[in-house]
Amino acid sequence: MPDVEITPPQPSDRAGWEAMWAGYCAFYAVPHTPEKADTVWSWISDPAHPVKGFLARTGEGRVVGLTHYRAFHRPIAGAVGCFLDDLFVDPEVRGGGIAARLVEAVVGEARRNGWGVVRWITAEDNARARALYDRIAAKTQWVTYEIRP
């Protein structure tokens, strides 16, 4: 899909972004609520907030993908890295290289900011995404844990 443009979200992108956000939440079986959408949209709309994003838009302006990312401090490295939090492409247009272009936009942002690494996680059973990630990135040795206080 060569006519896709990757840019930061604009105020007029809210509805398109939210459709992709809802799809992402549904994919991971996480509740999508208006309050959560308002919160995340406020983050990526605020230039001072650390969470940023990119959207993929067709030539007609339809939003067909999203990614969110943020800087994180790496004390062990004495450096700053980038965490790619979310990546989603409309199922109707998958397979056209949009996900790779969204990741590359984040990598470009990391280069511009001097961030030494771009890191992300995905579900173990997300085979389609992992096939892409295996082509464009190195799988790490790290295992993820979490505690919900």
PDB file of C-alpha atoms in Angstrom:
ATOM      1  CA  MET A   1       0.000   0.000   0.000  1.00  0.00           C
ATOM      2  CA  PRO A   2       2.363   2.749  -1.214  1.00  0.00           C
ATOM      3  CA  ASP A   3      -0.048   5.663  -0.747  1.00  0.00           C
ATOM      4  CA  VAL A   4       0.005   5.386   3.058  1.00  0.00           C
ATOM      5  CA  GLU A   5       1.419   8.348   4.950  1.00  0.00           C
ATOM      6  CA  ILE A   6       2.882   8.005   8.475  1.00  0.00           C
ATOM      7  CA  THR A   7       2.524  11.155  10.592  1.00  0.00           C
ATOM      8  CA  PRO A   8       1.873  12.236  14.157  1.00  0.00           C
ATOM      9  CA  PRO A   9      -1.830  12.424  15.007  1.00  0.00           C
ATOM     10  CA  GLN A  10      -3.694  15.664  14.306  1.00  0.00           C
ATOM     11  CA  PRO A  11      -6.814  16.899  16.160  1.00  0.00           C
ATOM     12  CA  SER A  12      -8.954  15.893  13.178  1.00  0.00           C
ATOM     13  CA  ASP A  13      -7.702  12.289  13.494  1.00  0.00           C
ATOM     14  CA  ARG A  14      -9.558  11.536  16.738  1.00  0.00           C
ATOM     15  CA  ALA A  15     -12.294   9.351  15.222  1.00  0.00           C
ATOM     16  CA  GLY A  16      -9.882   7.412  13.012  1.00  0.00           C
ATOM     17  CA  TRP A  17      -7.412   6.958  15.843  1.00  0.00           C
ATOM     18  CA  GLU A  18     -10.185   5.764  18.178  1.00  0.00           C
ATOM     19  CA  ALA A  19     -11.369   3.176  15.638  1.00  0.00           C
ATOM     20  CA  MET A  20      -7.830   1.748  15.508  1.00  0.00           C
ATOM     21  CA  TRP A  21      -7.484   1.992  19.300  1.00  0.00           C
ATOM     22  CA  ALA A  22     -10.752   0.089  19.750  1.00  0.00           C
ATOM     23  CA  GLY A  23      -9.501  -2.578  17.344  1.00  0.00           C
ATOM     24  CA  TYR A  24      -6.247  -2.869  19.260  1.00  0.00           C
ATOM     25  CA  CYS A  25      -8.091  -3.224  22.571  1.00  0.00           C
ATOM     26  CA  ALA A  26     -10.399  -5.852  21.049  1.00  0.00           C
ATOM     27  CA  PHE A  27      -7.437  -7.794  19.636  1.00  0.00           C
ATOM     28  CA  TYR A  28      -5.960  -8.117  23.124  1.00  0.00           C
ATOM     29  CA  ALA A  29      -9.384  -8.573  24.783  1.00  0.00           C
ATOM     30  CA  VAL A  30      -8.891  -5.434  26.880  1.00  0.00           C
ATOM     31  CA  PRO A  31     -11.933  -3.280  27.632  1.00  0.00           C
ATOM     32  CA  HIS A  32     -12.253  -0.167  25.500  1.00  0.00           C
ATOM     33  CA  THR A  33     -13.992   2.621  27.365  1.00  0.00           C
ATOM     34  CA  PRO A  34     -14.637   6.235  26.397  1.00  0.00           C
ATOM     35  CA  GLU A  35     -12.766   7.345  29.515  1.00  0.00           C
ATOM     36  CA  LYS A  36      -9.671   5.337  28.612  1.00  0.00           C
ATOM     37  CA  ALA A  37      -9.811   6.579  25.028  1.00  0.00           C
ATOM     38  CA  ASP A  38     -10.108  10.178  26.259  1.00  0.00           C
ATOM     39  CA  THR A  39      -7.084   9.689  28.509  1.00  0.00           C
ATOM     40  CA  VAL A  40      -4.855   8.167  25.839  1.00  0.00           C
ATOM     41  CA  TRP A  41      -5.953  10.704  23.215  1.00  0.00           C
ATOM     42  CA  SER A  42      -5.165  13.526  25.667  1.00  0.00           C
ATOM     43  CA  TRP A  43      -1.685  12.063  26.169  1.00  0.00           C
ATOM     44  CA  ILE A  44      -0.810  11.791  22.487  1.00  0.00           C
ATOM     45  CA  SER A  45      -2.373  15.200  21.763  1.00  0.00           C
ATOM     46  CA  ASP A  46      -0.321  16.989  24.412  1.00  0.00           C
ATOM     47  CA  PRO A  47       3.125  17.971  23.081  1.00  0.00           C
ATOM     48  CA  ALA A  48       4.454  18.038  26.662  1.00  0.00           C
ATOM     49  CA  HIS A  49       3.303  14.493  27.494  1.00  0.00           C
ATOM     50  CA  PRO A  50       5.909  11.712  27.158  1.00  0.00           C
ATOM     51  CA  VAL A  51       3.574   9.368  25.234  1.00  0.00           C
ATOM     52  CA  LYS A  52       3.673  10.122  21.509  1.00  0.00           C
ATOM     53  CA  GLY A  53       2.195   8.439  18.487  1.00  0.00           C
ATOM     54  CA  PHE A  54       2.119   7.959  14.755  1.00  0.00           C
ATOM     55  CA  LEU A  55      -0.830   7.172  12.519  1.00  0.00           C
ATOM     56  CA  ALA A  56      -0.904   5.523   9.128  1.00  0.00           C
ATOM     57  CA  ARG A  57      -3.327   7.223   6.724  1.00  0.00           C
ATOM     58  CA  THR A  58      -4.381   6.257   3.233  1.00  0.00           C
ATOM     59  CA  GLY A  59      -4.242   8.795   0.424  1.00  0.00           C
ATOM     60  CA  GLU A  60      -7.934   9.423   1.097  1.00  0.00           C
ATOM     61  CA  GLY A  61      -7.146  10.285   4.730  1.00  0.00           C
ATOM     62  CA  ARG A  62      -8.538   7.121   6.351  1.00  0.00           C
ATOM     63  CA  VAL A  63      -6.574   6.077   9.443  1.00  0.00           C
ATOM     64  CA  VAL A  64      -5.493   2.451   9.011  1.00  0.00           C
ATOM     65  CA  GLY A  65      -2.871   2.012  11.726  1.00  0.00           C
ATOM     66  CA  LEU A  66      -1.377   3.409  14.893  1.00  0.00           C
ATOM     67  CA  THR A  67       1.591   3.186  17.159  1.00  0.00           C
ATOM     68  CA  HIS A  68       2.317   4.771  20.530  1.00  0.00           C
ATOM     69  CA  TYR A  69       5.789   5.159  22.001  1.00  0.00           C
ATOM     70  CA  ARG A  70       7.692   6.900  24.785  1.00  0.00           C
ATOM     71  CA  ALA A  71      11.206   7.471  26.009  1.00  0.00           C
ATOM     72  CA  PHE A  72      12.425   5.511  29.019  1.00  0.00           C
ATOM     73  CA  HIS A  73      15.554   5.895  31.100  1.00  0.00           C
ATOM     74  CA  ARG A  74      17.989   2.983  31.196  1.00  0.00           C
ATOM     75  CA  PRO A  75      20.124   3.355  34.336  1.00  0.00           C
ATOM     76  CA  ILE A  76      22.197   0.240  33.575  1.00  0.00           C
ATOM     77  CA  ALA A  77      23.176   1.766  30.242  1.00  0.00           C
ATOM     78  CA  GLY A  78      23.318   5.357  31.423  1.00  0.00           C
ATOM     79  CA  ALA A  79      21.168   6.171  28.427  1.00  0.00           C
ATOM     80  CA  VAL A  80      17.638   6.716  27.187  1.00  0.00           C
ATOM     81  CA  GLY A  81      15.714   4.186  25.124  1.00  0.00           C
ATOM     82  CA  CYS A  82      12.347   4.131  23.437  1.00  0.00           C
ATOM     83  CA  PHE A  83       9.494   1.836  24.335  1.00  0.00           C
ATOM     84  CA  LEU A  84       7.020   1.088  21.559  1.00  0.00           C
ATOM     85  CA  ASP A  85       3.834   0.548  23.541  1.00  0.00           C
ATOM     86  CA  ASP A  86       1.144  -0.198  20.962  1.00  0.00           C
ATOM     87  CA  LEU A  87       1.065  -1.159  17.300  1.00  0.00           C
ATOM     88  CA  PHE A  88      -2.078  -1.950  15.342  1.00  0.00           C
ATOM     89  CA  VAL A  89      -3.011  -2.086  11.675  1.00  0.00           C
ATOM     90  CA  ASP A  90      -6.550  -2.396  10.334  1.00  0.00           C
ATOM     91  CA  PRO A  91      -7.067  -6.078   9.428  1.00  0.00           C
ATOM     92  CA  GLU A  92      -8.402  -5.027   5.993  1.00  0.00           C
ATOM     93  CA  VAL A  93      -4.992  -3.643   4.967  1.00  0.00           C
ATOM     94  CA  ARG A  94      -2.564  -5.961   6.733  1.00  0.00           C
ATOM     95  CA  GLY A  95       0.234  -7.464   4.709  1.00  0.00           C
ATOM     96  CA  GLY A  96       1.053  -4.226   2.894  1.00  0.00           C
ATOM     97  CA  GLY A  97       4.013  -3.179   5.010  1.00  0.00           C
ATOM     98  CA  ILE A  98       2.173  -0.636   7.167  1.00  0.00           C
ATOM     99  CA  ALA A  99       3.274  -2.155  10.494  1.00  0.00           C
ATOM    100  CA  ALA A 100       6.912  -2.103   9.401  1.00  0.00           C
ATOM    101  CA  ARG A 101       6.566   1.527   8.330  1.00  0.00           C
ATOM    102  CA  LEU A 102       5.045   2.448  11.702  1.00  0.00           C
ATOM    103  CA  VAL A 103       7.938   0.742  13.511  1.00  0.00           C
ATOM    104  CA  GLU A 104      10.409   2.523  11.224  1.00  0.00           C
ATOM    105  CA  ALA A 105       8.787   5.865  12.101  1.00  0.00           C
ATOM    106  CA  VAL A 106       9.429   5.141  15.772  1.00  0.00           C
ATOM    107  CA  VAL A 107      13.002   4.050  15.002  1.00  0.00           C
ATOM    108  CA  GLY A 108      13.489   7.316  13.117  1.00  0.00           C
ATOM    109  CA  GLU A 109      12.240   9.245  16.126  1.00  0.00           C
ATOM    110  CA  ALA A 110      14.664   7.291  18.326  1.00  0.00           C
ATOM    111  CA  ARG A 111      17.539   8.212  16.008  1.00  0.00           C
ATOM    112  CA  ARG A 112      16.567  11.901  16.018  1.00  0.00           C
ATOM    113  CA  ASN A 113      16.438  11.904  19.825  1.00  0.00           C
ATOM    114  CA  GLY A 114      19.614   9.888  20.385  1.00  0.00           C
ATOM    115  CA  TRP A 115      17.722   7.043  22.077  1.00  0.00           C
ATOM    116  CA  GLY A 116      19.914   3.950  21.999  1.00  0.00           C
ATOM    117  CA  VAL A 117      17.288   1.227  21.623  1.00  0.00           C
ATOM    118  CA  VAL A 118      13.670   0.706  20.608  1.00  0.00           C
ATOM    119  CA  ARG A 119      12.069  -2.056  22.645  1.00  0.00           C
ATOM    120  CA  TRP A 120       8.610  -3.610  22.743  1.00  0.00           C
ATOM    121  CA  ILE A 121       6.671  -6.661  23.838  1.00  0.00           C
ATOM    122  CA  THR A 122       3.963  -8.687  22.165  1.00  0.00           C
ATOM    123  CA  ALA A 123       1.845 -11.648  23.085  1.00  0.00           C
ATOM    124  CA  GLU A 124       3.552 -14.992  22.645  1.00  0.00           C
ATOM    125  CA  ASP A 125       0.699 -16.231  20.449  1.00  0.00           C
ATOM    126  CA  ASN A 126       0.695 -13.176  18.163  1.00  0.00           C
ATOM    127  CA  ALA A 127       2.296 -15.176  15.345  1.00  0.00           C
ATOM    128  CA  ARG A 128       1.650 -12.754  12.508  1.00  0.00           C
ATOM    129  CA  ALA A 129       3.207  -9.795  14.340  1.00  0.00           C
ATOM    130  CA  ARG A 130       6.073 -11.917  15.593  1.00  0.00           C
ATOM    131  CA  ALA A 131       6.898 -12.968  12.031  1.00  0.00           C
ATOM    132  CA  LEU A 132       7.404  -9.293  11.181  1.00  0.00           C
ATOM    133  CA  TYR A 133       9.317  -8.569  14.384  1.00  0.00           C
ATOM    134  CA  ASP A 134      11.620 -11.540  13.763  1.00  0.00           C
ATOM    135  CA  ARG A 135      12.503 -10.002  10.372  1.00  0.00           C
ATOM    136  CA  ILE A 136      13.130  -6.438  11.542  1.00  0.00           C
ATOM    137  CA  ALA A 137      14.424  -6.770  15.114  1.00  0.00           C
ATOM    138  CA  ALA A 138      16.377  -9.016  17.448  1.00  0.00           C
ATOM    139  CA  LYS A 139      14.455 -11.092  19.973  1.00  0.00           C
ATOM    140  CA  THR A 140      15.929 -10.506  23.411  1.00  0.00           C
ATOM    141  CA  GLN A 141      16.684 -12.901  26.237  1.00  0.00           C
ATOM    142  CA  TRP A 142      14.445 -10.992  28.653  1.00  0.00           C
ATOM    143  CA  VAL A 143      11.297 -12.430  30.197  1.00  0.00           C
ATOM    144  CA  THR A 144       8.570 -10.005  31.273  1.00  0.00           C
ATOM    145  CA  TYR A 145       6.916 -10.053  34.696  1.00  0.00           C
ATOM    146  CA  GLU A 146       4.315  -7.798  36.268  1.00  0.00           C
ATOM    147  CA  ILE A 147       2.600  -7.168  39.564  1.00  0.00           C
ATOM    148  CA  ARG A 148      -0.707  -5.377  39.819  1.00  0.00           C
ATOM    149  CA  PRO A 149      -0.717  -3.508  43.146  1.00  0.00           C
TER     150      PRO A 149
END
